[in-house]
């Protein structure tokens, strides 16, 4: 994404107004639609990963949740970026049916809360808000990076988002791949112990999809 | 506060939630029982957790003295925590109880039926963890 420089005024700070390159409500709706499309496209792969170390419903659950998100955003478009994320999070909590619902729902709701009610936000603001959302996920599930969960993709992605959208996408994908040799310490996969080693974590994989969708719509 | 503490049993399975509610009613002795409602499985009858069923059961169990939510595994725990964090999804005084599912349900219902408040119900249900079986 190119970020045009703000035309400065020689006498003082630039007048308040729309910040060039800022992310508005429409951007966030596009992000979640792209995320829904990616989840739909990759649902079979997510379920396949989940059948190795989980209960084989991650793809179907995420598809159902994000279809509900798209439906509510189309029917009643929320007024601000923060409101878009809060509405989406609420839908995920109520419709997913598995642990990914409350976890992704909390991620989006807390990120949306941290954004407040501004009409548009900068990428740096989003990075900070996402970090708050990621911390809330960690608090809810009690997991940390290295436990073979979605946090292995989200924590590095939120950090790299301060740099650029593409850096965030790469960090999430690297983080998801890095779950392969890990032994699961959270969720159903943790019951498998050593047998969870050698499989990519489905939650880290779907997290990488969401971050990739974000990078995609920023272009 | 008026009324008795309500109890909601959140399981991944509708039959588990329903059967544990029935077991607790059967074991809690005679007299009028406090409300105990199952919220098991997904709305279409599958295995999983439904925020909608949980909210509905909690509303139905609420007599104004608080609602104790007992849960089984993973997503049941996370969904109730997320609903509580929402603030307005569950009745005021709704509380996630850290207790074994079956034993906790029996202890909670006996205590709630005897007129115990939410703290007493929580303490009785949590105490079930201390009972060793071997």
PDB file of N, CA, C and O in Angstrom, chain B residues 82-131:
ATOM      1  N   UNK B  82     -16.718 -15.694  27.157  1.00  0.00           N
ATOM      2  CA  UNK B  82     -16.874 -14.623  26.161  1.00  0.00           C
ATOM      3  C   UNK B  82     -18.228 -13.929  26.323  1.00  0.00           C
ATOM      4  O   UNK B  82     -18.322 -12.710  26.204  1.00  0.00           O
ATOM      5  N   UNK B  83     -19.282 -14.705  26.611  1.00  0.00           N
ATOM      6  CA  UNK B  83     -20.607 -14.102  26.819  1.00  0.00           C
ATOM      7  C   UNK B  83     -20.607 -13.206  28.057  1.00  0.00           C
ATOM      8  O   UNK B  83     -21.202 -12.127  28.050  1.00  0.00           O
ATOM      9  N   UNK B  84     -19.940 -13.645  29.117  1.00  0.00           N
ATOM     10  CA  UNK B  84     -19.865 -12.821  30.333  1.00  0.00           C
ATOM     11  C   UNK B  84     -19.113 -11.528  30.033  1.00  0.00           C
ATOM     12  O   UNK B  84     -19.484 -10.456  30.516  1.00  0.00           O
ATOM     13  N   UNK B  85     -18.079 -11.621  29.183  1.00  0.00           N
ATOM     14  CA  UNK B  85     -17.298 -10.427  28.839  1.00  0.00           C
ATOM     15  C   UNK B  85     -18.120  -9.449  27.998  1.00  0.00           C
ATOM     16  O   UNK B  85     -17.868  -8.254  28.003  1.00  0.00           O
ATOM     17  N   UNK B  86     -19.120  -9.962  27.271  1.00  0.00           N
ATOM     18  CA  UNK B  86     -19.981  -9.101  26.461  1.00  0.00           C
ATOM     19  C   UNK B  86     -20.745  -8.123  27.336  1.00  0.00           C
ATOM     20  O   UNK B  86     -21.085  -7.029  26.911  1.00  0.00           O
ATOM     21  N   UNK B  87     -21.089  -8.561  28.546  1.00  0.00           N
ATOM     22  CA  UNK B  87     -21.778  -7.663  29.467  1.00  0.00           C
ATOM     23  C   UNK B  87     -23.289  -7.778  29.447  1.00  0.00           C
ATOM     24  O   UNK B  87     -23.906  -7.864  30.493  1.00  0.00           O
ATOM     25  N   UNK B  88     -23.915  -7.822  28.247  1.00  0.00           N
ATOM     26  CA  UNK B  88     -25.377  -7.763  28.221  1.00  0.00           C
ATOM     27  C   UNK B  88     -26.013  -9.017  27.636  1.00  0.00           C
ATOM     28  O   UNK B  88     -27.197  -9.037  27.346  1.00  0.00           O
ATOM     29  N   UNK B  89     -25.234 -10.076  27.472  1.00  0.00           N
ATOM     30  CA  UNK B  89     -25.777 -11.284  26.849  1.00  0.00           C
ATOM     31  C   UNK B  89     -26.424 -12.221  27.863  1.00  0.00           C
ATOM     32  O   UNK B  89     -27.301 -13.001  27.514  1.00  0.00           O
ATOM     33  N   UNK B  90     -25.970 -12.161  29.098  1.00  0.00           N
ATOM     34  CA  UNK B  90     -26.484 -13.052  30.136  1.00  0.00           C
ATOM     35  C   UNK B  90     -27.120 -12.205  31.242  1.00  0.00           C
ATOM     36  O   UNK B  90     -26.770 -11.033  31.406  1.00  0.00           O
ATOM     37  N   UNK B  91     -28.068 -12.778  32.001  1.00  0.00           N
ATOM     38  CA  UNK B  91     -28.733 -11.990  33.048  1.00  0.00           C
ATOM     39  C   UNK B  91     -27.728 -11.460  34.076  1.00  0.00           C
ATOM     40  O   UNK B  91     -26.661 -12.042  34.262  1.00  0.00           O
ATOM     41  N   UNK B  92     -28.103 -10.375  34.719  1.00  0.00           N
ATOM     42  CA  UNK B  92     -27.240  -9.820  35.753  1.00  0.00           C
ATOM     43  C   UNK B  92     -27.065 -10.868  36.856  1.00  0.00           C
ATOM     44  O   UNK B  92     -28.009 -11.552  37.223  1.00  0.00           O
ATOM     45  N   UNK B  93     -25.856 -10.991  37.362  1.00  0.00           N
ATOM     46  CA  UNK B  93     -25.613 -11.987  38.398  1.00  0.00           C
ATOM     47  C   UNK B  93     -25.321 -13.367  37.832  1.00  0.00           C
ATOM     48  O   UNK B  93     -25.262 -14.333  38.580  1.00  0.00           O
ATOM     49  N   UNK B  94     -25.124 -13.466  36.510  1.00  0.00           N
ATOM     50  CA  UNK B  94     -24.719 -14.748  35.937  1.00  0.00           C
ATOM     51  C   UNK B  94     -23.245 -14.969  36.249  1.00  0.00           C
ATOM     52  O   UNK B  94     -22.453 -14.036  36.202  1.00  0.00           O
ATOM     53  N   UNK B  95     -22.885 -16.194  36.585  1.00  0.00           N
ATOM     54  CA  UNK B  95     -21.511 -16.460  37.002  1.00  0.00           C
ATOM     55  C   UNK B  95     -21.053 -17.836  36.513  1.00  0.00           C
ATOM     56  O   UNK B  95     -21.792 -18.814  36.641  1.00  0.00           O
ATOM     57  N   UNK B  96     -19.854 -17.886  35.957  1.00  0.00           N
ATOM     58  CA  UNK B  96     -19.253 -19.165  35.578  1.00  0.00           C
ATOM     59  C   UNK B  96     -18.693 -19.808  36.839  1.00  0.00           C
ATOM     60  O   UNK B  96     -17.926 -19.196  37.580  1.00  0.00           O
ATOM     61  N   UNK B  97     -19.099 -21.056  37.090  1.00  0.00           N
ATOM     62  CA  UNK B  97     -18.688 -21.747  38.310  1.00  0.00           C
ATOM     63  C   UNK B  97     -17.596 -22.765  37.987  1.00  0.00           C
ATOM     64  O   UNK B  97     -17.757 -23.586  37.087  1.00  0.00           O
ATOM     65  N   UNK B  98     -16.512 -22.689  38.712  1.00  0.00           N
ATOM     66  CA  UNK B  98     -15.414 -23.637  38.510  1.00  0.00           C
ATOM     67  C   UNK B  98     -15.685 -24.880  39.355  1.00  0.00           C
ATOM     68  O   UNK B  98     -15.429 -24.889  40.556  1.00  0.00           O
ATOM     69  N   UNK B  99     -16.264 -25.891  38.719  1.00  0.00           N
ATOM     70  CA  UNK B  99     -16.684 -27.078  39.474  1.00  0.00           C
ATOM     71  C   UNK B  99     -16.750 -28.282  38.545  1.00  0.00           C
ATOM     72  O   UNK B  99     -16.912 -28.122  37.339  1.00  0.00           O
ATOM     73  N   UNK B 100     -16.634 -29.492  39.086  1.00  0.00           N
ATOM     74  CA  UNK B 100     -16.863 -30.682  38.256  1.00  0.00           C
ATOM     75  C   UNK B 100     -18.322 -30.705  37.793  1.00  0.00           C
ATOM     76  O   UNK B 100     -19.216 -30.299  38.543  1.00  0.00           O
ATOM     77  N   UNK B 101     -18.535 -31.158  36.554  1.00  0.00           N
ATOM     78  CA  UNK B 101     -19.845 -30.971  35.927  1.00  0.00           C
ATOM     79  C   UNK B 101     -20.975 -31.724  36.642  1.00  0.00           C
ATOM     80  O   UNK B 101     -21.976 -31.130  37.037  1.00  0.00           O
ATOM     81  N   UNK B 102     -20.809 -33.010  36.840  1.00  0.00           N
ATOM     82  CA  UNK B 102     -21.902 -33.820  37.413  1.00  0.00           C
ATOM     83  C   UNK B 102     -22.037 -33.556  38.919  1.00  0.00           C
ATOM     84  O   UNK B 102     -23.115 -33.182  39.402  1.00  0.00           O
ATOM     85  N   UNK B 103     -20.935 -33.721  39.643  1.00  0.00           N
ATOM     86  CA  UNK B 103     -20.984 -33.542  41.098  1.00  0.00           C
ATOM     87  C   UNK B 103     -21.346 -32.099  41.446  1.00  0.00           C
ATOM     88  O   UNK B 103     -22.099 -31.843  42.385  1.00  0.00           O
ATOM     89  N   UNK B 104     -20.798 -31.176  40.669  1.00  0.00           N
ATOM     90  CA  UNK B 104     -21.071 -29.761  40.910  1.00  0.00           C
ATOM     91  C   UNK B 104     -22.537 -29.432  40.693  1.00  0.00           C
ATOM     92  O   UNK B 104     -23.120 -28.637  41.437  1.00  0.00           O
ATOM     93  N   UNK B 105     -23.139 -30.044  39.682  1.00  0.00           N
ATOM     94  CA  UNK B 105     -24.551 -29.781  39.392  1.00  0.00           C
ATOM     95  C   UNK B 105     -25.433 -30.222  40.560  1.00  0.00           C
ATOM     96  O   UNK B 105     -26.361 -29.506  40.966  1.00  0.00           O
ATOM     97  N   UNK B 106     -25.127 -31.399  41.110  1.00  0.00           N
ATOM     98  CA  UNK B 106     -25.930 -31.909  42.230  1.00  0.00           C
ATOM     99  C   UNK B 106     -25.777 -30.981  43.449  1.00  0.00           C
ATOM    100  O   UNK B 106     -26.764 -30.544  44.044  1.00  0.00           O
ATOM    101  N   UNK B 107     -24.519 -30.665  43.778  1.00  0.00           N
ATOM    102  CA  UNK B 107     -24.261 -29.809  44.943  1.00  0.00           C
ATOM    103  C   UNK B 107     -24.906 -28.432  44.756  1.00  0.00           C
ATOM    104  O   UNK B 107     -25.497 -27.865  45.685  1.00  0.00           O
ATOM    105  N   UNK B 108     -24.810 -27.886  43.545  1.00  0.00           N
ATOM    106  CA  UNK B 108     -25.368 -26.560  43.280  1.00  0.00           C
ATOM    107  C   UNK B 108     -26.879 -26.573  43.420  1.00  0.00           C
ATOM    108  O   UNK B 108     -27.477 -25.668  44.020  1.00  0.00           O
ATOM    109  N   UNK B 109     -27.517 -27.627  42.898  1.00  0.00           N
ATOM    110  CA  UNK B 109     -28.985 -27.663  42.941  1.00  0.00           C
ATOM    111  C   UNK B 109     -29.496 -27.838  44.364  1.00  0.00           C
ATOM    112  O   UNK B 109     -30.470 -27.185  44.760  1.00  0.00           O
ATOM    113  N   UNK B 110     -28.826 -28.700  45.138  1.00  0.00           N
ATOM    114  CA  UNK B 110     -29.247 -28.891  46.541  1.00  0.00           C
ATOM    115  C   UNK B 110     -29.158 -27.555  47.282  1.00  0.00           C
ATOM    116  O   UNK B 110     -30.083 -27.145  47.984  1.00  0.00           O
ATOM    117  N   UNK B 111     -28.039 -26.862  47.086  1.00  0.00           N
ATOM    118  CA  UNK B 111     -27.813 -25.601  47.799  1.00  0.00           C
ATOM    119  C   UNK B 111     -28.792 -24.521  47.342  1.00  0.00           C
ATOM    120  O   UNK B 111     -29.354 -23.785  48.164  1.00  0.00           O
ATOM    121  N   UNK B 112     -29.002 -24.441  46.028  1.00  0.00           N
ATOM    122  CA  UNK B 112     -29.925 -23.413  45.504  1.00  0.00           C
ATOM    123  C   UNK B 112     -31.353 -23.700  45.947  1.00  0.00           C
ATOM    124  O   UNK B 112     -32.097 -22.780  46.313  1.00  0.00           O
ATOM    125  N   UNK B 113     -31.744 -24.976  45.947  1.00  0.00           N
ATOM    126  CA  UNK B 113     -33.109 -25.335  46.335  1.00  0.00           C
ATOM    127  C   UNK B 113     -33.354 -25.025  47.805  1.00  0.00           C
ATOM    128  O   UNK B 113     -34.465 -24.700  48.211  1.00  0.00           O
ATOM    129  N   UNK B 114     -32.285 -25.121  48.634  1.00  0.00           N
ATOM    130  CA  UNK B 114     -32.408 -24.823  50.064  1.00  0.00           C
ATOM    131  C   UNK B 114     -32.390 -23.318  50.327  1.00  0.00           C
ATOM    132  O   UNK B 114     -32.438 -22.887  51.473  1.00  0.00           O
ATOM    133  N   UNK B 115     -32.260 -22.529  49.269  1.00  0.00           N
ATOM    134  CA  UNK B 115     -32.314 -21.083  49.446  1.00  0.00           C
ATOM    135  C   UNK B 115     -30.955 -20.411  49.567  1.00  0.00           C
ATOM    136  O   UNK B 115     -30.875 -19.223  49.872  1.00  0.00           O
ATOM    137  N   UNK B 116     -29.877 -21.161  49.309  1.00  0.00           N
ATOM    138  CA  UNK B 116     -28.536 -20.579  49.356  1.00  0.00           C
ATOM    139  C   UNK B 116     -28.361 -19.499  48.295  1.00  0.00           C
ATOM    140  O   UNK B 116     -28.972 -19.577  47.223  1.00  0.00           O
ATOM    141  N   UNK B 117     -27.534 -18.493  48.596  1.00  0.00           N
ATOM    142  CA  UNK B 117     -27.290 -17.452  47.594  1.00  0.00           C
ATOM    143  C   UNK B 117     -26.208 -17.917  46.609  1.00  0.00           C
ATOM    144  O   UNK B 117     -25.684 -19.028  46.726  1.00  0.00           O
ATOM    145  N   UNK B 118     -25.887 -17.042  45.649  1.00  0.00           N
ATOM    146  CA  UNK B 118     -24.964 -17.434  44.580  1.00  0.00           C
ATOM    147  C   UNK B 118     -23.586 -17.827  45.124  1.00  0.00           C
ATOM    148  O   UNK B 118     -22.977 -18.787  44.642  1.00  0.00           O
ATOM    149  N   UNK B 119     -23.111 -17.103  46.153  1.00  0.00           N
ATOM    150  CA  UNK B 119     -21.819 -17.459  46.748  1.00  0.00           C
ATOM    151  C   UNK B 119     -21.863 -18.860  47.364  1.00  0.00           C
ATOM    152  O   UNK B 119     -20.917 -19.639  47.235  1.00  0.00           O
ATOM    153  N   UNK B 120     -22.974 -19.159  48.034  1.00  0.00           N
ATOM    154  CA  UNK B 120     -23.119 -20.474  48.678  1.00  0.00           C
ATOM    155  C   UNK B 120     -23.198 -21.577  47.629  1.00  0.00           C
ATOM    156  O   UNK B 120     -22.607 -22.654  47.787  1.00  0.00           O
ATOM    157  N   UNK B 121     -23.931 -21.302  46.544  1.00  0.00           N
ATOM    158  CA  UNK B 121     -24.049 -22.284  45.456  1.00  0.00           C
ATOM    159  C   UNK B 121     -22.676 -22.540  44.831  1.00  0.00           C
ATOM    160  O   UNK B 121     -22.280 -23.684  44.602  1.00  0.00           O
ATOM    161  N   UNK B 122     -21.940 -21.457  44.600  1.00  0.00           N
ATOM    162  CA  UNK B 122     -20.604 -21.592  44.009  1.00  0.00           C
ATOM    163  C   UNK B 122     -19.689 -22.403  44.936  1.00  0.00           C
ATOM    164  O   UNK B 122     -18.982 -23.300  44.487  1.00  0.00           O
ATOM    165  N   UNK B 123     -19.717 -22.077  46.225  1.00  0.00           N
ATOM    166  CA  UNK B 123     -18.843 -22.773  47.182  1.00  0.00           C
ATOM    167  C   UNK B 123     -19.179 -24.261  47.236  1.00  0.00           C
ATOM    168  O   UNK B 123     -18.280 -25.112  47.243  1.00  0.00           O
ATOM    169  N   UNK B 124     -20.477 -24.578  47.256  1.00  0.00           N
ATOM    170  CA  UNK B 124     -20.880 -25.988  47.340  1.00  0.00           C
ATOM    171  C   UNK B 124     -20.446 -26.756  46.097  1.00  0.00           C
ATOM    172  O   UNK B 124     -19.940 -27.883  46.183  1.00  0.00           O
ATOM    173  N   UNK B 125     -20.639 -26.133  44.925  1.00  0.00           N
ATOM    174  CA  UNK B 125     -20.271 -26.812  43.675  1.00  0.00           C
ATOM    175  C   UNK B 125     -18.759 -26.992  43.586  1.00  0.00           C
ATOM    176  O   UNK B 125     -18.269 -28.053  43.199  1.00  0.00           O
ATOM    177  N   UNK B 126     -18.009 -25.950  43.966  1.00  0.00           N
ATOM    178  CA  UNK B 126     -16.550 -26.015  43.871  1.00  0.00           C
ATOM    179  C   UNK B 126     -15.988 -27.030  44.852  1.00  0.00           C
ATOM    180  O   UNK B 126     -14.968 -27.670  44.592  1.00  0.00           O
ATOM    181  N   UNK B 127     -16.674 -27.203  45.991  1.00  0.00           N
ATOM    182  CA  UNK B 127     -16.215 -28.139  47.019  1.00  0.00           C
ATOM    183  C   UNK B 127     -16.177 -29.576  46.492  1.00  0.00           C
ATOM    184  O   UNK B 127     -15.415 -30.409  46.985  1.00  0.00           O
ATOM    185  N   UNK B 128     -16.992 -29.836  45.472  1.00  0.00           N
ATOM    186  CA  UNK B 128     -17.012 -31.182  44.899  1.00  0.00           C
ATOM    187  C   UNK B 128     -15.646 -31.583  44.335  1.00  0.00           C
ATOM    188  O   UNK B 128     -15.347 -32.765  44.200  1.00  0.00           O
ATOM    189  N   UNK B 129     -14.804 -30.607  43.997  1.00  0.00           N
ATOM    190  CA  UNK B 129     -13.446 -30.916  43.532  1.00  0.00           C
ATOM    191  C   UNK B 129     -12.612 -31.590  44.628  1.00  0.00           C
ATOM    192  O   UNK B 129     -11.659 -32.311  44.342  1.00  0.00           O
ATOM    193  N   UNK B 130     -12.930 -31.312  45.881  1.00  0.00           N
ATOM    194  CA  UNK B 130     -12.098 -31.778  46.981  1.00  0.00           C
ATOM    195  C   UNK B 130     -12.396 -33.229  47.359  1.00  0.00           C
ATOM    196  O   UNK B 130     -11.660 -33.840  48.117  1.00  0.00           O
ATOM    197  N   UNK B 131     -13.499 -33.769  46.817  1.00  0.00           N
ATOM    198  CA  UNK B 131     -13.859 -35.133  47.165  1.00  0.00           C
ATOM    199  C   UNK B 131     -13.073 -36.123  46.312  1.00  0.00           C
ATOM    200  O   UNK B 131     -13.313 -36.259  45.121  1.00  0.00           O
TER     201      UNK B 131
END
